[in-house]
Amino acid sequence: MSPPSGQENNLGSALTRSFDALRKHGVAFSRNLHGAIAACLLLFLFFVAGGTAFHESATVDEVAHVGAGLSYLQRLDLRLNPEHPPLAKVLAAIPLAVRGTRADYSSEAWNLAADFFPAYAMQWVFGDAVLGRWNAWKPTLLWARLPMLVLTLLLGWFVYLYATRLGGRWAGLLCLSAYVTTPAILTFGPLVITDLPVTLFSVIALWQFGEIWTAPTHKNARLFGMALGTALLSKFTGLLLLPVIVAVFIQTRFWPAPAEPVDKTERKLWRKTRWRCVLRGIVWSAIVVYVAYFVLSWNQPNDALDRIGSGSWAFLIRRPLMPIWLYYRGLLLMLLTASRPTFLFGQVLPHGVPYYFPIAFALKSTLGFLLLLLLNAAVALAFRKHKETAITPAYRAHWRVLMAGFFVFLVVCLLSRLDISIRHFTVPIVLLILMLAPLPRMMRALPRHRLLEAVTVVLVVACFAPILAAYPYFFPFANSLSFGRPLYYLLNDSNVTWNEGLPALERFAKQQHLTQVELDWASLSDPVLIVPEAQIWNCQTLTDADAGRWVAVEAVSILDNHNCGYLQQYPHQALAGGAIYVFKIPSPVPSIGKSNGPPVPTGQRIMWGMPFDLRAWAINVERHPERLPSELKILMQKFQQPPKQNAK
């Protein structure tokens, strides 16, 4: 006997409501699950990157950046570290200024920095004092790194957010997993340097440019201008966002976006509206940069603009021009130092080469991530025959902008003559991570998608395994493509080590009950502040007095900075994951020029390819600041002399 029709309708309505409720609860549960996983991944990043930062000493550039940033806030004076814009340094200095970190502005290191060239030299002396002579080094460094760690987490959140919009929630988790297991992010993210901040604000600026392309409103223009302005205030390479804008407009002229009108007149108006919105954003960015420089340089002497004149009327002109002059001067200094000798596979090269960053990226990434990129490319090729797109339709313009940004930054990196670190490649790396966003949707449209998804999960797990194995020492990280060769033979500079391993050497000295240990380090800061047993030493000048002793050499100084490959024939031990090597010198000491002995004088190299030992000069004035006036004159004379041939 069938129920009456009214009961059937009631039953059907009840079932429909039940299914709708289950579906809504399922969507909510899925959303909460994805959010919980994302939070766990960011928590993983916090503990791994933060734990790494806790174990390290100050790296080379941090010495200058911490002291400079503190002076910007305490004195409103931008004289120190002019070759980098101030934002990252200011953010790092905020907790230091709040805590009352001490800096002596009556010191010679500050007073002699009033002029341009002395300021470039004094930033290291002043920073060394801030980090270890006027304050305790470890709490000062950790508080300065805290804002950088927050920015690293913030970039991870934006990676998850943007990837989710492009390809769905699983895409967001995939890209975030790749981000939190990227060695370059874990290594350089928490450091007081400019590379992570410019990456963060550049990615946001690119996305906001896509927002303008979708909806050219005044709000989007302001948001784009703020993001572009903060990128320009982070690092001068933020200027590369301008050619990205031009590239997108040129590209869309020949390959119109789906949203562009077909009618020629309407299309011209459509593009003109977006051009105007972008230009408004650029004006906003210029205002942001100008105001920041104007405020932070308020107390800085403007003697460089003396040609304008003196007096109250001249001041009214000179002070407004000061921000423009400071930004232009910093940009010029950056360009003048944009070519430097590099090192690759045991060979010293006079300048950067196009294949440097691809090799560094291949060696300094996890194999799981490299295989994910290959899988993504293969799936994309197989997906081409499908008519639908894997990108959410509302964000196709953003995808186009991100692709254009990747290729512009990639080309500039490949053509760069300054090839010293994978950290200069962080913008392309993060954009590559975002390119994984279409992968989940593309796989679902292919046969055997379950198998492809299982392979993807395995590769994601493979990204985590080497990170957990390397923790907490990520500077010397290299994957198995190194084929067992030491990293100091393959790459250079901060790809290998950056003076961060001194605490490990101090622990070794205490374990071995050493009262002194000869140290060949690669920085302009005084290692004795962290390793009291350290004695200044050059591994190229081995003497009989070293017989039977333990000596320590930063890995990057074995072949890149110096010529000390002979030491590997002696009993040795790697510290801090390979950042520092300690060697037991045999007795008697091998003769100079022998295969197992130090090089002859003509075979010696000077750190960073300099014409003289700048490290010795820095240590001298840091320990004896009363010598600064006379030593600074000597330094300027050395730079004015014709360069001598350097074996490096």
mmCIF file of C-alpha atoms in Angstrom, residues 227-484:
data_model
loop_
_atom_site.group_PDB
_atom_site.id
_atom_site.type_symbol
_atom_site.label_atom_id
_atom_site.label_comp_id
_atom_site.label_asym_id
_atom_site.label_seq_id
_atom_site.Cartn_x
_atom_site.Cartn_y
_atom_site.Cartn_z
ATOM 1 C CA ALA A 227 52.314 46.475 -2.271
ATOM 2 C CA LEU A 228 54.549 47.903 -5.000
ATOM 3 C CA GLY A 229 55.808 50.615 -2.661
ATOM 4 C CA THR A 230 56.752 48.145 0.068
ATOM 5 C CA ALA A 231 58.523 45.978 -2.521
ATOM 6 C CA LEU A 232 60.521 49.019 -3.652
ATOM 7 C CA LEU A 233 61.319 49.790 -0.007
ATOM 8 C CA SER A 234 62.551 46.235 0.569
ATOM 9 C CA LYS A 235 65.115 45.791 -2.193
ATOM 10 C CA PHE A 236 66.007 47.604 -5.395
ATOM 11 C CA THR A 237 65.147 44.504 -7.420
ATOM 12 C CA GLY A 238 61.535 45.378 -6.600
ATOM 13 C CA LEU A 239 61.875 47.711 -9.589
ATOM 14 C CA LEU A 240 61.607 44.593 -11.778
ATOM 15 C CA LEU A 241 57.866 44.729 -11.137
ATOM 16 C CA LEU A 242 57.694 47.653 -13.566
ATOM 17 C CA PRO A 243 58.859 45.618 -16.593
ATOM 18 C CA VAL A 244 56.398 42.912 -15.524
ATOM 19 C CA ILE A 245 53.595 45.452 -15.928
ATOM 20 C CA VAL A 246 54.850 46.399 -19.383
ATOM 21 C CA ALA A 247 55.226 42.732 -20.343
ATOM 22 C CA VAL A 248 51.611 41.964 -19.373
ATOM 23 C CA PHE A 249 50.234 44.860 -21.400
ATOM 24 C CA ILE A 250 52.310 43.871 -24.435
ATOM 25 C CA GLN A 251 51.306 40.230 -24.100
ATOM 26 C CA THR A 252 47.605 40.988 -23.838
ATOM 27 C CA ARG A 253 47.793 43.212 -26.893
ATOM 28 C CA PHE A 254 48.761 40.223 -29.044
ATOM 29 C CA TRP A 255 47.009 37.522 -26.956
ATOM 30 C CA PRO A 256 43.876 39.179 -25.549
ATOM 31 C CA ALA A 257 42.445 38.011 -22.259
ATOM 32 C CA PRO A 258 39.077 36.200 -22.422
ATOM 33 C CA ALA A 259 37.402 39.112 -20.628
ATOM 34 C CA GLU A 260 38.519 41.703 -23.197
ATOM 35 C CA PRO A 261 35.766 43.074 -25.485
ATOM 36 C CA VAL A 262 35.826 41.992 -29.114
ATOM 37 C CA ASP A 263 34.883 45.400 -30.461
ATOM 38 C CA LYS A 264 38.006 47.440 -31.208
ATOM 39 C CA THR A 265 36.707 50.687 -29.687
ATOM 40 C CA GLU A 266 35.419 48.996 -26.549
ATOM 41 C CA ARG A 267 38.631 47.032 -26.204
ATOM 42 C CA LYS A 268 40.711 50.205 -26.449
ATOM 43 C CA LEU A 269 38.644 51.808 -23.696
ATOM 44 C CA TRP A 270 38.876 48.599 -21.644
ATOM 45 C CA ARG A 271 42.674 48.626 -21.777
ATOM 46 C CA LYS A 272 42.913 52.382 -21.209
ATOM 47 C CA THR A 273 40.903 52.068 -18.000
ATOM 48 C CA ARG A 274 43.357 49.487 -16.682
ATOM 49 C CA TRP A 275 46.386 51.508 -17.744
ATOM 50 C CA ARG A 276 45.096 54.481 -15.789
ATOM 51 C CA CYS A 277 44.399 52.348 -12.742
ATOM 52 C CA VAL A 278 47.913 50.887 -12.853
ATOM 53 C CA LEU A 279 49.420 54.361 -13.207
ATOM 54 C CA ARG A 280 47.461 55.499 -10.156
ATOM 55 C CA GLY A 281 48.908 52.543 -8.292
ATOM 56 C CA ILE A 282 52.440 53.474 -9.385
ATOM 57 C CA VAL A 283 51.865 57.017 -8.133
ATOM 58 C CA TRP A 284 50.714 55.598 -4.801
ATOM 59 C CA SER A 285 53.873 53.466 -4.615
ATOM 60 C CA ALA A 286 56.052 56.514 -5.296
ATOM 61 C CA ILE A 287 54.304 58.358 -2.469
ATOM 62 C CA VAL A 288 54.888 55.422 -0.105
ATOM 63 C CA VAL A 289 58.603 55.295 -0.961
ATOM 64 C CA TYR A 290 59.033 59.065 -0.758
ATOM 65 C CA VAL A 291 57.309 59.408 2.623
ATOM 66 C CA ALA A 292 59.329 56.537 4.112
ATOM 67 C CA TYR A 293 62.642 58.021 2.980
ATOM 68 C CA PHE A 294 61.560 61.527 4.007
ATOM 69 C CA VAL A 295 60.713 60.492 7.577
ATOM 70 C CA LEU A 296 63.626 58.092 8.109
ATOM 71 C CA SER A 297 66.193 60.630 6.819
ATOM 72 C CA TRP A 298 64.827 63.618 8.746
ATOM 73 C CA ASN A 299 67.977 64.085 10.854
ATOM 74 C CA GLN A 300 70.454 63.029 8.171
ATOM 75 C CA PRO A 301 72.844 65.758 7.009
ATOM 76 C CA ASN A 302 72.025 66.876 3.469
ATOM 77 C CA ASP A 303 75.518 68.129 2.652
ATOM 78 C CA ALA A 304 75.453 66.078 -0.553
ATOM 79 C CA LEU A 305 73.055 68.702 -1.936
ATOM 80 C CA ASP A 306 75.285 71.684 -1.062
ATOM 81 C CA ARG A 307 75.328 72.802 -4.693
ATOM 82 C CA ILE A 308 71.746 73.938 -4.284
ATOM 83 C CA GLY A 309 72.960 76.505 -1.771
ATOM 84 C CA SER A 310 72.637 77.196 1.941
ATOM 85 C CA GLY A 311 70.279 79.112 4.162
ATOM 86 C CA SER A 312 66.624 78.692 5.035
ATOM 87 C CA TRP A 313 65.361 78.930 1.451
ATOM 88 C CA ALA A 314 67.878 76.355 0.249
ATOM 89 C CA PHE A 315 66.852 74.073 3.109
ATOM 90 C CA LEU A 316 63.262 74.179 1.891
ATOM 91 C CA ILE A 317 64.520 72.781 -1.405
ATOM 92 C CA ARG A 318 67.231 70.435 -0.164
ATOM 93 C CA ARG A 319 65.145 68.623 2.416
ATOM 94 C CA PRO A 320 62.323 67.646 -0.010
ATOM 95 C CA LEU A 321 64.921 66.488 -2.546
ATOM 96 C CA MET A 322 66.773 64.362 0.005
ATOM 97 C CA PRO A 323 64.560 61.231 -0.328
ATOM 98 C CA ILE A 324 64.909 61.252 -4.113
ATOM 99 C CA TRP A 325 68.667 61.679 -3.860
ATOM 100 C CA LEU A 326 69.045 58.887 -1.290
ATOM 101 C CA TYR A 327 67.021 56.391 -3.338
ATOM 102 C CA TYR A 328 68.881 57.273 -6.532
ATOM 103 C CA ARG A 329 72.272 57.069 -4.791
ATOM 104 C CA GLY A 330 71.472 53.681 -3.268
ATOM 105 C CA LEU A 331 70.299 52.361 -6.629
ATOM 106 C CA LEU A 332 73.493 53.612 -8.270
ATOM 107 C CA LEU A 333 75.645 51.936 -5.619
ATOM 108 C CA MET A 334 73.762 48.682 -6.115
ATOM 109 C CA LEU A 335 74.362 48.837 -9.868
ATOM 110 C CA LEU A 336 78.067 49.598 -9.379
ATOM 111 C CA THR A 337 78.464 46.476 -7.240
ATOM 112 C CA ALA A 338 76.268 44.266 -9.446
ATOM 113 C CA SER A 339 79.190 42.352 -10.932
ATOM 114 C CA ARG A 340 81.414 40.142 -8.830
ATOM 115 C CA PRO A 341 83.562 37.021 -9.256
ATOM 116 C CA THR A 342 81.655 33.803 -8.727
ATOM 117 C CA PHE A 343 82.547 30.164 -8.118
ATOM 118 C CA LEU A 344 81.086 26.970 -9.547
ATOM 119 C CA PHE A 345 82.280 23.351 -9.581
ATOM 120 C CA GLY A 346 85.718 24.236 -8.244
ATOM 121 C CA GLN A 347 86.283 27.002 -10.795
ATOM 122 C CA VAL A 348 86.563 30.723 -10.121
ATOM 123 C CA LEU A 349 84.654 32.739 -12.722
ATOM 124 C CA PRO A 350 85.129 36.499 -13.288
ATOM 125 C CA HIS A 351 81.389 37.198 -13.117
ATOM 126 C CA GLY A 352 77.995 35.539 -13.137
ATOM 127 C CA VAL A 353 76.969 33.060 -15.837
ATOM 128 C CA PRO A 354 73.476 32.132 -17.152
ATOM 129 C CA TYR A 355 73.612 28.558 -15.877
ATOM 130 C CA TYR A 356 74.499 29.492 -12.283
ATOM 131 C CA PHE A 357 70.993 29.794 -10.827
ATOM 132 C CA PRO A 358 69.589 26.681 -12.557
ATOM 133 C CA ILE A 359 72.459 24.653 -11.077
ATOM 134 C CA ALA A 360 72.123 26.239 -7.635
ATOM 135 C CA PHE A 361 68.359 25.679 -7.700
ATOM 136 C CA ALA A 362 68.759 22.036 -8.719
ATOM 137 C CA LEU A 363 71.275 21.376 -5.931
ATOM 138 C CA LYS A 364 69.615 23.404 -3.167
ATOM 139 C CA SER A 365 66.050 22.091 -3.623
ATOM 140 C CA THR A 366 64.603 18.861 -2.305
ATOM 141 C CA LEU A 367 64.350 16.095 -4.892
ATOM 142 C CA GLY A 368 60.669 15.765 -4.043
ATOM 143 C CA PHE A 369 60.044 19.356 -5.120
ATOM 144 C CA LEU A 370 62.024 18.944 -8.346
ATOM 145 C CA LEU A 371 60.015 15.836 -9.187
ATOM 146 C CA LEU A 372 56.777 17.683 -8.394
ATOM 147 C CA LEU A 373 57.743 20.308 -10.959
ATOM 148 C CA LEU A 374 58.431 17.590 -13.539
ATOM 149 C CA LEU A 375 55.123 15.881 -12.731
ATOM 150 C CA ASN A 376 53.335 19.219 -13.053
ATOM 151 C CA ALA A 377 54.873 19.795 -16.493
ATOM 152 C CA ALA A 378 53.991 16.278 -17.685
ATOM 153 C CA VAL A 379 50.398 16.523 -16.444
ATOM 154 C CA ALA A 380 50.045 19.962 -18.048
ATOM 155 C CA LEU A 381 51.102 18.524 -21.413
ATOM 156 C CA ALA A 382 48.590 15.696 -21.082
ATOM 157 C CA PHE A 383 45.885 18.154 -20.017
ATOM 158 C CA ARG A 384 46.275 20.369 -23.096
ATOM 159 C CA LYS A 385 43.714 18.381 -25.128
ATOM 160 C CA HIS A 386 41.001 19.206 -22.594
ATOM 161 C CA LYS A 387 39.013 22.297 -23.465
ATOM 162 C CA GLU A 388 38.441 23.421 -19.883
ATOM 163 C CA THR A 389 41.029 25.326 -17.867
ATOM 164 C CA ALA A 390 42.478 24.202 -14.551
ATOM 165 C CA ILE A 391 42.569 27.780 -13.236
ATOM 166 C CA THR A 392 39.501 29.198 -11.526
ATOM 167 C CA PRO A 393 37.944 31.493 -14.194
ATOM 168 C CA ALA A 394 37.824 34.490 -11.846
ATOM 169 C CA TYR A 395 41.615 34.330 -11.415
ATOM 170 C CA ARG A 396 42.875 33.741 -14.945
ATOM 171 C CA ALA A 397 44.201 37.298 -15.105
ATOM 172 C CA HIS A 398 46.133 36.739 -11.887
ATOM 173 C CA TRP A 399 47.626 33.557 -13.317
ATOM 174 C CA ARG A 400 48.782 35.434 -16.413
ATOM 175 C CA VAL A 401 50.411 38.115 -14.277
ATOM 176 C CA LEU A 402 52.189 35.544 -12.090
ATOM 177 C CA MET A 403 53.513 33.775 -15.183
ATOM 178 C CA ALA A 404 54.788 37.055 -16.627
ATOM 179 C CA GLY A 405 56.406 37.900 -13.297
ATOM 180 C CA PHE A 406 58.152 34.555 -13.179
ATOM 181 C CA PHE A 407 59.664 34.916 -16.642
ATOM 182 C CA VAL A 408 60.800 38.519 -16.097
ATOM 183 C CA PHE A 409 62.522 37.698 -12.792
ATOM 184 C CA LEU A 410 63.936 34.488 -14.278
ATOM 185 C CA VAL A 411 65.472 36.249 -17.284
ATOM 186 C CA VAL A 412 67.033 38.940 -15.095
ATOM 187 C CA CYS A 413 68.503 36.292 -12.772
ATOM 188 C CA LEU A 414 69.932 34.345 -15.708
ATOM 189 C CA LEU A 415 71.525 37.475 -17.176
ATOM 190 C CA SER A 416 72.811 38.767 -13.837
ATOM 191 C CA ARG A 417 76.561 39.122 -13.355
ATOM 192 C CA LEU A 418 76.098 38.908 -9.566
ATOM 193 C CA ASP A 419 75.807 35.177 -8.915
ATOM 194 C CA ILE A 420 76.558 34.648 -5.240
ATOM 195 C CA SER A 421 73.536 32.977 -3.657
ATOM 196 C CA ILE A 422 70.274 31.124 -4.176
ATOM 197 C CA ARG A 423 68.705 33.807 -1.962
ATOM 198 C CA HIS A 424 68.680 36.112 -4.989
ATOM 199 C CA PHE A 425 66.415 33.564 -6.684
ATOM 200 C CA THR A 426 63.642 33.500 -4.067
ATOM 201 C CA VAL A 427 61.047 35.376 -6.152
ATOM 202 C CA PRO A 428 61.214 32.837 -9.028
ATOM 203 C CA ILE A 429 61.194 29.986 -6.490
ATOM 204 C CA VAL A 430 57.970 31.163 -4.831
ATOM 205 C CA LEU A 431 56.337 31.791 -8.208
ATOM 206 C CA LEU A 432 57.364 28.272 -9.255
ATOM 207 C CA ILE A 433 55.652 26.952 -6.138
ATOM 208 C CA LEU A 434 52.451 28.773 -7.119
ATOM 209 C CA MET A 435 52.657 27.160 -10.552
ATOM 210 C CA LEU A 436 51.809 23.865 -8.845
ATOM 211 C CA ALA A 437 48.313 25.214 -8.100
ATOM 212 C CA PRO A 438 46.611 23.779 -11.242
ATOM 213 C CA LEU A 439 48.018 20.279 -10.631
ATOM 214 C CA PRO A 440 45.167 18.766 -8.528
ATOM 215 C CA ARG A 441 42.462 19.816 -10.991
ATOM 216 C CA MET A 442 44.471 18.727 -14.006
ATOM 217 C CA MET A 443 45.065 15.304 -12.490
ATOM 218 C CA ARG A 444 41.364 14.787 -11.776
ATOM 219 C CA ALA A 445 40.610 15.282 -15.479
ATOM 220 C CA LEU A 446 43.053 12.572 -16.576
ATOM 221 C CA PRO A 447 42.738 8.772 -16.642
ATOM 222 C CA ARG A 448 44.308 6.989 -13.681
ATOM 223 C CA HIS A 449 44.088 10.181 -11.658
ATOM 224 C CA ARG A 450 44.145 8.138 -8.453
ATOM 225 C CA LEU A 451 47.607 6.883 -9.309
ATOM 226 C CA LEU A 452 48.788 10.410 -10.118
ATOM 227 C CA GLU A 453 47.381 11.690 -6.838
ATOM 228 C CA ALA A 454 49.152 8.914 -4.935
ATOM 229 C CA VAL A 455 52.432 9.821 -6.650
ATOM 230 C CA THR A 456 51.881 13.457 -5.666
ATOM 231 C CA VAL A 457 51.366 12.509 -2.017
ATOM 232 C CA VAL A 458 54.554 10.431 -2.055
ATOM 233 C CA LEU A 459 56.514 13.355 -3.530
ATOM 234 C CA VAL A 460 55.140 15.754 -0.924
ATOM 235 C CA VAL A 461 56.251 13.374 1.829
ATOM 236 C CA ALA A 462 59.626 13.173 0.079
ATOM 237 C CA CYS A 463 59.907 16.954 0.472
ATOM 238 C CA PHE A 464 59.631 16.707 4.254
ATOM 239 C CA ALA A 465 62.088 13.846 4.802
ATOM 240 C CA PRO A 466 65.360 15.657 3.881
ATOM 241 C CA ILE A 467 64.254 18.768 5.771
ATOM 242 C CA LEU A 468 63.784 16.803 8.971
ATOM 243 C CA ALA A 469 67.131 15.089 8.380
ATOM 244 C CA ALA A 470 69.002 18.370 7.827
ATOM 245 C CA TYR A 471 67.453 20.316 10.725
ATOM 246 C CA PRO A 472 68.719 22.688 12.109
ATOM 247 C CA TYR A 473 71.528 23.280 9.609
ATOM 248 C CA PHE A 474 70.086 24.323 6.245
ATOM 249 C CA PHE A 475 72.870 26.552 4.907
ATOM 250 C CA PRO A 476 74.993 23.558 3.781
ATOM 251 C CA PHE A 477 71.944 21.691 2.434
ATOM 252 C CA ALA A 478 72.393 19.934 -0.906
ATOM 253 C CA ASN A 479 70.411 17.065 -2.358
ATOM 254 C CA SER A 480 71.820 13.830 -3.750
ATOM 255 C CA LEU A 481 72.504 15.456 -7.125
ATOM 256 C CA SER A 482 75.780 16.542 -5.524
ATOM 257 C CA PHE A 483 76.796 12.851 -5.775
ATOM 258 C CA GLY A 484 78.730 13.008 -2.526
#
